[in-house]
Short mmCIF file of C-alpha atoms in Angstrom, two decimals:
data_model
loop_
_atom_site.label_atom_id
_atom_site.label_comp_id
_atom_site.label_asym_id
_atom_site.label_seq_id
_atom_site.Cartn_x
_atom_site.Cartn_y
_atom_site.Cartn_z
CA UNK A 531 0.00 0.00 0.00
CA UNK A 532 3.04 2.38 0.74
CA UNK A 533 4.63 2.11 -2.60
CA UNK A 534 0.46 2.35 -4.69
CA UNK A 535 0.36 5.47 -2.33
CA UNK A 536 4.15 7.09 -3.59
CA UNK A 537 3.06 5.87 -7.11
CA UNK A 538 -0.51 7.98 -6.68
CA UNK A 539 1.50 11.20 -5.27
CA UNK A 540 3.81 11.00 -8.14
CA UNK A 541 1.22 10.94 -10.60
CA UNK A 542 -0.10 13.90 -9.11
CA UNK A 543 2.92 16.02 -9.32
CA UNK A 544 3.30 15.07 -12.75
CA UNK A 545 -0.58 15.61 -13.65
CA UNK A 546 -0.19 19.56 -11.60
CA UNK A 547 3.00 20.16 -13.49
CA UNK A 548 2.73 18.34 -17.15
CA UNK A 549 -0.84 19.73 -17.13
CA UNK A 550 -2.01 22.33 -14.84
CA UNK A 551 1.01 24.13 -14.23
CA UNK A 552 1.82 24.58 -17.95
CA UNK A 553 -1.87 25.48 -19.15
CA UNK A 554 -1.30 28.12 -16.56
CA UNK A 555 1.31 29.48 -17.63
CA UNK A 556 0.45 29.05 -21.36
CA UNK A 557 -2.31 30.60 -20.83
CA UNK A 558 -0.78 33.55 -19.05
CA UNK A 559 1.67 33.94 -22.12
CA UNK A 560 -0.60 33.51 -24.62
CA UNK A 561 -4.68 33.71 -23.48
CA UNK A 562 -4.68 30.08 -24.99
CA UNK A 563 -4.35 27.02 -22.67
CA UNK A 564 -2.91 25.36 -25.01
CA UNK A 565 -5.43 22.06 -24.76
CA UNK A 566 -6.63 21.19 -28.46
CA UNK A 567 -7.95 18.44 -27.40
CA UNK A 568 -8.74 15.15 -28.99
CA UNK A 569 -8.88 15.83 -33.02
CA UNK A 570 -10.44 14.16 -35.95
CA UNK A 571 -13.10 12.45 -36.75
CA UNK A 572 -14.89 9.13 -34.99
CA UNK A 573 -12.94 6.50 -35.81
CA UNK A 574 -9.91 8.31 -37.75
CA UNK A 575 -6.24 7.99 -36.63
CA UNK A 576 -6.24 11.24 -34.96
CA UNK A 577 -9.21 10.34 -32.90
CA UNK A 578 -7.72 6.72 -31.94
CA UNK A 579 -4.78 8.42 -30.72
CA UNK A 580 -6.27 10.78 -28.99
CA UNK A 581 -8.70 8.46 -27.26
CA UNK A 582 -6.10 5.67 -26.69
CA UNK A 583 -3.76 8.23 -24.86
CA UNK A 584 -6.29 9.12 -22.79
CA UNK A 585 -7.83 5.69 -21.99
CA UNK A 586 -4.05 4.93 -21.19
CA UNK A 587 -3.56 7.79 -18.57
CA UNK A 588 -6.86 6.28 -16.83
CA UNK A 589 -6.06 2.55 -16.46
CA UNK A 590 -1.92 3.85 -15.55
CA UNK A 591 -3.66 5.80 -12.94
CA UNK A 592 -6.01 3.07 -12.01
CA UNK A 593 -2.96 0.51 -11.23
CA UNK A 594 -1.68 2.03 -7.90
CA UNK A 595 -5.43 3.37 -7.16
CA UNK A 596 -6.84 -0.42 -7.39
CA UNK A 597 -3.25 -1.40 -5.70
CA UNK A 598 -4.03 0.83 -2.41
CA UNK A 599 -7.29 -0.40 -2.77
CA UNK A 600 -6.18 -4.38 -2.31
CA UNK A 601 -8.33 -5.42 -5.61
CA UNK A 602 -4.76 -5.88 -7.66
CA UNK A 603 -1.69 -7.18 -5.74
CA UNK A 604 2.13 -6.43 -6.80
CA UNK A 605 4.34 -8.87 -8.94
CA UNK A 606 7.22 -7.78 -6.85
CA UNK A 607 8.30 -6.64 -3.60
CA UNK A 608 11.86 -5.78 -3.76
CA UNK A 609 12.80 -2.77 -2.13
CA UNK A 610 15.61 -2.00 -4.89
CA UNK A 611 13.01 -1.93 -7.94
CA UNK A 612 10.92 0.81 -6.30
CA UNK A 613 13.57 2.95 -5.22
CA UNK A 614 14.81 2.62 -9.41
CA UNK A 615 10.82 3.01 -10.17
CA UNK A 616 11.15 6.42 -8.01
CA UNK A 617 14.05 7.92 -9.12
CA UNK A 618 12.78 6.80 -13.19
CA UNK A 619 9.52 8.55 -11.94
CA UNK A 620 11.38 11.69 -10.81
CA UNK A 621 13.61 12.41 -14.02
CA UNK A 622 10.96 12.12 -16.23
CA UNK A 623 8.84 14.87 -14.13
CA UNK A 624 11.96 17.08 -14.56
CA UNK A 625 12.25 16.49 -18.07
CA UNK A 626 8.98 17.02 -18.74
CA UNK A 627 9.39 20.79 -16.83
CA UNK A 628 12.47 21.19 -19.07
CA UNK A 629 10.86 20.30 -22.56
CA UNK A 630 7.83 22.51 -21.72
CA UNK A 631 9.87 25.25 -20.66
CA UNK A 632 11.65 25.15 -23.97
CA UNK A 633 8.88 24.45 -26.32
CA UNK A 634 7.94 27.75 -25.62
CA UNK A 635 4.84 28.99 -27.25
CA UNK A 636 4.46 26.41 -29.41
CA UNK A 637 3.39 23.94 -26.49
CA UNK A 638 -0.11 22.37 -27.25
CA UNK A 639 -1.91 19.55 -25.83
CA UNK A 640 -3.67 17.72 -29.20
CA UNK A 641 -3.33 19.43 -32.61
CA UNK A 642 -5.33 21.80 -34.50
CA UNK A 643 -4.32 21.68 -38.68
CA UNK A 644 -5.69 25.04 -38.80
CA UNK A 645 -2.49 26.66 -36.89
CA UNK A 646 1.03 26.61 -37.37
CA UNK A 647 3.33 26.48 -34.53
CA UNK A 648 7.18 26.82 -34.94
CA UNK A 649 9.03 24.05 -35.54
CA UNK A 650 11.11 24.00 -32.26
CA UNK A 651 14.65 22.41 -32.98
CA UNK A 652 16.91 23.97 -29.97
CA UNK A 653 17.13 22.99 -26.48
CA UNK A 654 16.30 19.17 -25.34
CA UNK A 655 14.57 19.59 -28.36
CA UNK A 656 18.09 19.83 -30.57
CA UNK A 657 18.78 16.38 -29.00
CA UNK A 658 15.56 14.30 -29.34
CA UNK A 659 12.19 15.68 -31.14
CA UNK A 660 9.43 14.03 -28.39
CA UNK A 661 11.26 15.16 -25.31
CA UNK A 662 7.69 15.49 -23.82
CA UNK A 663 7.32 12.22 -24.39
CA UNK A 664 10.61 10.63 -23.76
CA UNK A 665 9.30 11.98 -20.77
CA UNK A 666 6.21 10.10 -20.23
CA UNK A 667 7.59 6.73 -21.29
CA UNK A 668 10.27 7.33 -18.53
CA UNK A 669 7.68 8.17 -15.85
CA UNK A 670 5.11 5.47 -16.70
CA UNK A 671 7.70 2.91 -16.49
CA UNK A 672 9.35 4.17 -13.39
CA UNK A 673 5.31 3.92 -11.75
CA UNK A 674 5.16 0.58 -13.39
CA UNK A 675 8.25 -0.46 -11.25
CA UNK A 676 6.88 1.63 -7.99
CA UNK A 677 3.53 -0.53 -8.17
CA UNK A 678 3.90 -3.31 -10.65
CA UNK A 679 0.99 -4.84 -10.92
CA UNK A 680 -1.45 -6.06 -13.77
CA UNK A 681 -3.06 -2.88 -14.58
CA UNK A 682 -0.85 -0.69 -14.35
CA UNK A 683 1.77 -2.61 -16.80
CA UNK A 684 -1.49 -2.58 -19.06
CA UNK A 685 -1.70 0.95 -18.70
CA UNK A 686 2.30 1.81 -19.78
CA UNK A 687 1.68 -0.68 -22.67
CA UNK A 688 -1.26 1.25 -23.42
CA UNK A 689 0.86 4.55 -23.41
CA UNK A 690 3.38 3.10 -25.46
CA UNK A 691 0.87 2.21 -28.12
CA UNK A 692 -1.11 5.67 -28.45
CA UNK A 693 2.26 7.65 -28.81
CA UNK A 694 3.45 5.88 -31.05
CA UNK A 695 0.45 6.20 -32.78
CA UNK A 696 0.32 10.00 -31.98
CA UNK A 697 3.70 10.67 -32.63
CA UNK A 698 4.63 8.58 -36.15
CA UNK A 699 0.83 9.34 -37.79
CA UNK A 700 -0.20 12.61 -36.22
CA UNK A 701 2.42 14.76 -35.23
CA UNK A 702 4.65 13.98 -37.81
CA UNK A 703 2.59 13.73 -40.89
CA UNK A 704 1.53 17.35 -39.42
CA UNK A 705 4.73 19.21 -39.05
CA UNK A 706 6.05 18.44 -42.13
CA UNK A 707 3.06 19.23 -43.99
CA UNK A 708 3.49 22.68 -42.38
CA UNK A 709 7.51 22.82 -42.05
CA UNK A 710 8.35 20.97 -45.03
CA UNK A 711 12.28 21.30 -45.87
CA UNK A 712 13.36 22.42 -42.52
CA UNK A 713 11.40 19.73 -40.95
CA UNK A 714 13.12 17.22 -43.29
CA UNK A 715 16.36 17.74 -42.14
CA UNK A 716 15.23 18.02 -38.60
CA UNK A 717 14.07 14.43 -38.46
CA UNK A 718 16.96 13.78 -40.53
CA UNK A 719 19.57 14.39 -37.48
CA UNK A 720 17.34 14.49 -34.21
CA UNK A 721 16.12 10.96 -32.80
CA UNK A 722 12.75 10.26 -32.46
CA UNK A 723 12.41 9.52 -28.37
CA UNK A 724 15.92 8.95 -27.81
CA UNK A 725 19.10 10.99 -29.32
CA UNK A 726 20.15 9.25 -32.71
CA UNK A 727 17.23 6.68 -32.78
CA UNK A 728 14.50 7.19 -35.83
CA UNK A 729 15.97 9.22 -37.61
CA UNK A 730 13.55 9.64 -40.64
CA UNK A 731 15.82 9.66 -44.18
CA UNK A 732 13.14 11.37 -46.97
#
């Protein structure tokens, strides 16, 4: 119950500072919050991703609630795989400050094909192009470790899936349609989620 109850004020950090915090502050900046929400229509790519990241933030979140609950129990209860669960937790809560800080004005939440944002290339961003999400992966997994049980190893596989999905049929297919050249070489010498992985040759 200890570590379901770490694992639930963890994800609230990260839900105050990847969301709340930065809508804020986007807001503040801009008198937009940033939130496009979940695009396309019924059934369409956009929406799947959209709805599949979602339904994947609700079951990770439901793993430690259903843990501290006693309806799931943990796989494991080595002390050692926590504490590396904690700290994974941790650095991917700071990078996630750090990429939003340096995405600027451009950060969104969803994406709307009737704006342009700028292509932001410097930064975290000079060293992988889904720092935001590098971030998430490296969270989810590290709450995966802090309560790993059934759901929520469900719920990181779940994340896994829609970013993919998000990132490779969305977001990409998006910025270069509104980039073009400079968005070419970008994914030409910046890894995908990790520095010098998926790199995309056109």
């Amino acid at each position: 119950m200890t570590e379901a109850a770490v694992a639930l004020t963890l994800w609230a950090v990260f839900g105050l500072l990847g969301f709340g915090w930065r809508s804020w502050l986007q807001r503040r900046r801009t008198g937009s919050t940033g939130f496009r929400g979940i695009s396309g229509r019924i059934g369409s790519t956009e929406w799947l991703a959209g709805v599949g990241f979602v339904a994947a933030l609700v079951v990770a979140v439901a793993g430690p609630v259903l843990q501290l609950c006693g309806v799931v129990t943990p796989f494991v209860h080595e002390a050692w795989i926590h504490i590396v669960g904690i700290v994974a937790a941790v650095v991917g809560i700071m990078l996630l400050v750090w990429a939003q800080i340096d995405m600027g004005d451009s950060w969104r939440i969803g994406v709307d094909d009737s704006e342009t944002t700028a292509l932001v290339s410097t930064g975290v961003f000079g060293r992988v192009r889904n720092p935001t999400y590098t971030a998430m992966l490296a969270f989810a997994a590290g709450i995966a470790l802090v309560a790993p049980n059934f759901v929520a190893i469900v719920g990181f596989a779940l994340l896994v899936a829609a970013i993919e999905l998000q990132v490779r049929r969305v977001e990409e297919p998006y910025l270069l349609s509104k980039h073009g050249d400079a968005c070419r070489a970008y994914t030409a010498s910046v890894g995908r989620f990790i520095a010098g992985v998926g790199l995309i040759h056109r």
